[in-house]
Short mmCIF file of C-alpha atoms in Angstrom, two decimals:
data_model
loop_
_atom_site.label_atom_id
_atom_site.label_comp_id
_atom_site.label_asym_id
_atom_site.label_seq_id
_atom_site.Cartn_x
_atom_site.Cartn_y
_atom_site.Cartn_z
CA MET A 1 -50.82 81.13 21.73
CA CYS A 2 -50.48 78.93 18.16
CA ILE A 3 -49.18 75.76 18.35
CA ARG A 4 -46.07 77.09 16.98
CA ASP A 5 -45.19 80.05 19.22
CA ARG A 6 -46.22 77.07 22.41
CA HIS A 7 -43.50 74.89 20.99
CA ILE A 8 -41.40 77.42 20.80
CA TYR A 9 -42.04 77.92 24.71
CA PHE A 10 -41.99 74.56 25.81
CA THR A 11 -38.44 73.88 24.13
CA GLY A 12 -36.72 77.21 25.54
CA MET A 13 -38.84 76.43 29.16
CA THR A 14 -36.88 73.29 29.08
CA SER A 15 -33.60 73.80 28.02
CA ILE A 16 -33.13 76.55 30.70
CA MET A 17 -34.00 73.71 33.33
CA PHE A 18 -31.35 71.89 32.20
CA HIS A 19 -28.81 74.60 32.44
CA ALA A 20 -29.97 75.61 35.11
CA LEU A 21 -29.72 72.08 36.35
CA PRO A 22 -26.48 71.44 38.25
CA PRO A 23 -23.96 69.19 35.65
CA ARG A 24 -23.32 65.90 38.12
CA LEU A 25 -27.56 66.27 38.37
CA PHE A 26 -27.66 66.52 35.07
CA ILE A 27 -25.80 63.54 33.95
CA SER A 28 -28.40 61.51 36.97
CA VAL A 29 -31.21 62.17 35.59
CA PHE A 30 -30.23 62.01 31.93
CA PHE A 31 -28.62 58.35 33.03
CA TYR A 32 -31.95 57.41 34.75
CA ALA A 33 -34.08 58.74 31.30
CA PHE A 34 -31.83 56.19 29.77
CA MET A 35 -32.22 53.45 31.77
CA ILE A 36 -36.15 53.63 31.59
CA SER A 37 -36.10 54.16 28.15
CA ILE A 38 -34.01 51.07 27.42
CA PHE A 39 -36.24 49.12 29.89
CA PHE A 40 -40.10 49.95 28.52
CA TYR A 41 -38.16 49.07 25.27
CA SER A 42 -37.46 45.56 26.42
CA HIS A 43 -40.43 44.98 27.96
CA ILE A 44 -41.68 46.00 24.82
CA ARG A 45 -39.94 43.98 23.30
CA ASN A 46 -40.14 40.72 25.08
CA THR A 47 -43.62 40.98 24.47
CA ILE A 48 -43.56 41.37 20.71
CA LYS A 49 -41.64 38.44 21.07
CA SER A 50 -43.41 36.18 23.45
CA LYS A 51 -47.30 36.94 21.39
CA GLU A 52 -45.59 36.26 18.22
CA GLU A 53 -44.15 32.45 19.63
CA LEU A 54 -47.56 31.90 21.38
CA PHE A 55 -48.85 32.71 17.58
CA HIS A 56 -46.83 30.68 15.88
CA GLU A 57 -46.25 27.56 18.58
CA TYR A 58 -50.36 28.01 18.00
CA ILE A 59 -49.85 27.10 14.27
CA ARG A 60 -46.98 24.63 14.28
CA ASP A 61 -46.79 21.70 15.70
CA SER A 62 -43.27 22.22 17.43
CA LEU A 63 -41.70 18.61 16.54
CA THR A 64 -42.99 17.77 13.33
CA LYS A 65 -43.05 21.34 11.91
CA VAL A 66 -46.39 20.34 10.97
CA TYR A 67 -49.91 22.93 11.38
CA SER A 68 -51.44 22.28 15.13
CA ARG A 69 -54.65 20.04 14.46
CA ASN A 70 -57.05 23.27 15.45
CA TYR A 71 -54.83 25.08 12.77
CA PHE A 72 -54.82 22.78 10.08
CA LEU A 73 -58.85 22.39 11.05
CA GLU A 74 -59.15 26.14 10.89
CA MET A 75 -57.62 25.96 7.53
CA LEU A 76 -59.63 23.14 6.72
CA LYS A 77 -62.79 25.18 7.40
CA LYS A 78 -61.96 27.53 5.48
CA GLU A 79 -60.49 26.21 1.99
CA MET A 80 -64.18 24.73 1.71
CA VAL A 81 -65.43 28.26 0.72
CA THR A 82 -63.00 29.05 -2.21
CA ALA A 83 -62.06 25.02 -3.04
CA ASP A 84 -62.01 25.65 -6.75
CA LYS A 85 -62.97 23.39 -9.58
CA ASN A 86 -60.10 20.38 -8.61
CA GLY A 87 -62.08 19.76 -5.59
CA LEU A 88 -61.02 19.62 -2.60
CA TYR A 89 -59.35 16.68 -0.82
CA VAL A 90 -58.39 15.42 2.53
CA ALA A 91 -56.55 11.92 3.71
CA MET A 92 -55.97 10.80 6.50
CA ILE A 93 -52.27 9.21 7.54
CA ASP A 94 -51.84 6.87 9.98
CA MET A 95 -48.17 5.24 11.23
CA ASN A 96 -48.38 1.46 11.20
CA ARG A 97 -46.85 -0.56 14.51
CA PHE A 98 -45.20 3.24 15.23
CA LYS A 99 -45.82 1.43 19.40
CA TYR A 100 -43.83 -0.84 18.78
CA ILE A 101 -40.87 0.73 17.01
CA ASN A 102 -41.22 3.96 19.76
CA ASP A 103 -40.63 1.25 22.55
CA THR A 104 -37.78 -1.54 20.52
CA TYR A 105 -35.77 1.81 19.75
CA GLY A 106 -36.63 4.78 22.04
CA HIS A 107 -38.50 7.49 22.09
CA SER A 108 -35.16 9.50 20.69
CA PHE A 109 -35.82 7.09 17.53
CA GLY A 110 -39.57 7.23 17.25
CA ASP A 111 -38.95 11.15 17.48
CA GLN A 112 -36.61 10.71 14.74
CA VAL A 113 -39.81 9.14 12.69
CA LEU A 114 -42.03 11.74 13.69
CA GLU A 115 -39.53 14.76 12.33
CA GLU A 116 -39.23 12.86 9.25
CA VAL A 117 -42.44 12.57 8.38
CA GLY A 118 -43.82 16.30 9.05
CA LYS A 119 -40.17 17.15 6.93
CA LEU A 120 -41.04 14.87 4.03
CA LEU A 121 -45.33 16.44 4.20
CA ASN A 122 -43.38 19.75 3.80
CA GLN A 123 -41.69 18.96 0.70
CA MET A 124 -45.51 17.88 -0.76
CA ASP A 125 -46.83 20.68 -3.53
CA SER A 126 -47.64 23.67 -2.66
CA ASN A 127 -50.98 23.57 -3.05
CA ILE A 128 -51.51 20.43 -0.28
CA ALA A 129 -51.03 21.75 3.55
CA ALA A 130 -50.34 19.08 6.01
CA GLY A 131 -50.82 18.77 10.33
CA ARG A 132 -50.63 16.58 13.12
CA VAL A 133 -54.30 15.82 14.41
CA GLY A 134 -52.19 12.95 17.10
CA GLY A 135 -49.09 11.28 18.05
CA ASP A 136 -48.61 9.37 15.23
CA GLU A 137 -52.06 10.18 13.03
CA PHE A 138 -51.27 13.26 10.28
CA MET A 139 -53.83 14.93 7.95
CA ILE A 140 -52.97 16.63 4.63
CA TYR A 141 -55.40 18.41 1.78
CA SER A 142 -55.09 19.46 -1.21
CA SER A 143 -57.00 22.14 -2.80
CA GLY A 144 -56.34 23.72 -6.40
CA ILE A 145 -54.58 20.35 -8.11
CA PRO A 146 -56.32 17.05 -9.53
CA LEU A 147 -56.78 13.69 -7.76
CA ARG A 148 -54.12 12.22 -9.09
CA ASP A 149 -51.01 14.74 -8.55
CA LEU A 150 -52.13 14.72 -5.40
CA TYR A 151 -52.30 10.69 -5.62
CA LYS A 152 -48.39 11.13 -6.80
CA GLU A 153 -47.42 13.36 -4.44
CA ILE A 154 -48.47 11.38 -1.29
CA ASN A 155 -47.16 7.73 -3.06
CA GLN A 156 -43.38 9.89 -2.91
CA VAL A 157 -43.31 10.75 0.62
CA ILE A 158 -44.28 6.84 1.07
CA MET A 159 -40.71 5.87 -1.43
CA ASP A 160 -39.05 8.68 0.49
CA PHE A 161 -39.93 7.11 3.87
CA ARG A 162 -39.18 4.02 2.93
CA LYS A 163 -35.48 6.08 1.95
CA PHE A 164 -35.40 7.01 5.19
CA LEU A 165 -35.52 3.56 6.73
CA THR A 166 -33.30 1.99 4.26
CA HIS A 167 -30.72 4.69 5.58
CA LYS A 168 -31.09 4.14 8.61
CA ALA A 169 -30.18 0.25 8.66
CA MET A 170 -34.20 -0.89 9.30
CA GLU A 171 -35.64 -2.69 6.32
CA PRO A 172 -38.95 -1.63 5.29
CA ASP A 173 -40.57 -4.63 4.76
CA ASN A 174 -39.42 -6.44 8.01
CA ASN A 175 -40.11 -3.78 11.04
CA GLY A 176 -43.58 -3.42 9.88
CA LEU A 177 -43.28 0.94 10.16
CA GLY A 178 -44.71 2.82 7.47
CA MET A 179 -48.32 4.52 6.81
CA SER A 180 -51.68 3.92 6.12
CA LEU A 181 -53.91 6.27 3.70
CA GLY A 182 -57.74 6.88 2.78
CA VAL A 183 -58.17 10.21 1.37
CA VAL A 184 -61.61 11.74 0.78
CA GLU A 185 -63.42 14.29 -1.32
CA VAL A 186 -64.78 16.94 0.88
CA ARG A 187 -67.84 18.12 -0.57
CA GLU A 188 -70.59 20.89 -0.24
CA ASP A 189 -73.84 18.08 0.57
CA ARG A 190 -71.35 16.31 2.94
CA ALA A 191 -71.30 17.86 6.56
CA LEU A 192 -66.87 18.39 6.81
CA SER A 193 -67.45 16.06 10.09
CA ASP A 194 -68.84 13.49 8.43
CA SER A 195 -66.46 13.51 5.70
CA LEU A 196 -63.47 13.80 8.68
CA ASN A 197 -65.14 10.43 9.81
CA LEU A 198 -65.17 8.77 6.64
CA CYS A 199 -61.28 9.60 5.89
CA ASP A 200 -60.92 7.85 9.10
CA ALA A 201 -62.67 4.61 8.51
CA ILE A 202 -60.70 3.89 4.95
CA MET A 203 -57.53 4.67 6.67
CA TYR A 204 -58.39 2.17 8.36
CA LEU A 205 -59.59 0.13 6.17
CA ALA A 206 -56.21 0.71 4.25
CA LYS A 207 -55.19 -0.38 7.18
CA SER A 208 -55.97 -3.67 7.07
CA LYS A 209 -54.68 -4.36 3.37
CA GLY A 210 -51.03 -3.78 5.08
CA ASN A 211 -48.25 -2.01 5.06
CA ASN A 212 -48.11 2.05 2.79
CA GLN A 213 -51.53 1.17 1.00
CA VAL A 214 -53.42 4.72 0.17
CA ILE A 215 -57.17 3.54 -0.81
CA VAL A 216 -59.39 6.84 -2.13
CA GLU A 217 -63.26 7.28 -1.75
CA GLY A 218 -64.44 5.59 -4.97
CA ILE A 219 -61.61 3.76 -5.53
CA ASP A 220 -61.53 0.01 -5.19
CA ILE A 221 -63.59 0.33 -1.94
CA ASN A 222 -65.00 -1.92 -0.91
CA GLU A 223 -69.21 -0.29 1.17
CA GLU A 224 -68.84 -4.38 2.99
CA ASP A 225 -65.47 -3.83 3.47
CA LEU A 226 -65.66 0.08 4.65
CA GLU A 227 -68.48 -0.15 6.76
CA SER A 228 -67.22 -2.57 9.97
CA TYR A 229 -65.03 0.59 9.85
CA ARG A 230 -66.82 3.25 9.57
CA GLU A 231 -67.90 5.42 13.48
CA SER A 232 -71.38 4.60 14.83
#
C-alpha cells in the first residue's frame, strides 16, 4: 500500500470510527481532546515564556535596566576581538555618598537615583554599552567612537544627573551625591583583568579629587598618586 493509499485508508477508518460513536460519547471525546490540546499548548507557551524571562533577567539588571555584570563582561570580552581602529575604552563609575543618601532619604529614593543613572547610561551613544557591576557601581565600554566622543557622552551624563538632583530639590554640590569615573583603553598587550584593575584604581583616584571627576588613563594622572590606589 502506497503512502497515498495508507492516508486514504486511515482517514476513512477514522471517519467510520467517529460516525460509529454515539453523539454524546463523540462530544465527550472531542471535548477531552480539545482540553488536552489546550493544556499542552498552555504548558509549551509558559515554558517558552519562562525561558525568555530567565534570559532577560540574566542579561538585564531588574532595577536599572542596564546589562547585568556577567552579561556585560561577556560582551566586553567579545568586543575585544572586533574592536576597530578607534579603540576599545572602558570606564568604571562609582556613586559618591550614595550610602549617606540612601540612609538619609530612604531606600526608595536610593532606588530612584539608581534608576535615573541607568536611564542616563542607556541613553548614551549606541556604540556605548552599560552594565551594573555592584550596588552603586556601573561600568561602560565604548567601541567604534573616538575617546573625545566618549568623554563628551560621559560629561553629558554628569550634567543630566545634576539636573535630576535639582529637579528633586536637592542641591548637587551640597549633598555630595555625584559620580566618579576612571577610563582606560583595553589593549591587546594587557590582560583584561589588568585593564579593569587599573580602571578601578583610576576611578578611586578620581573620587579623591572631588565630586563628578573623570580621569582618563594617560591624561593628567600622577603615577605616584595612582600607585596607592592600585590593587595589590
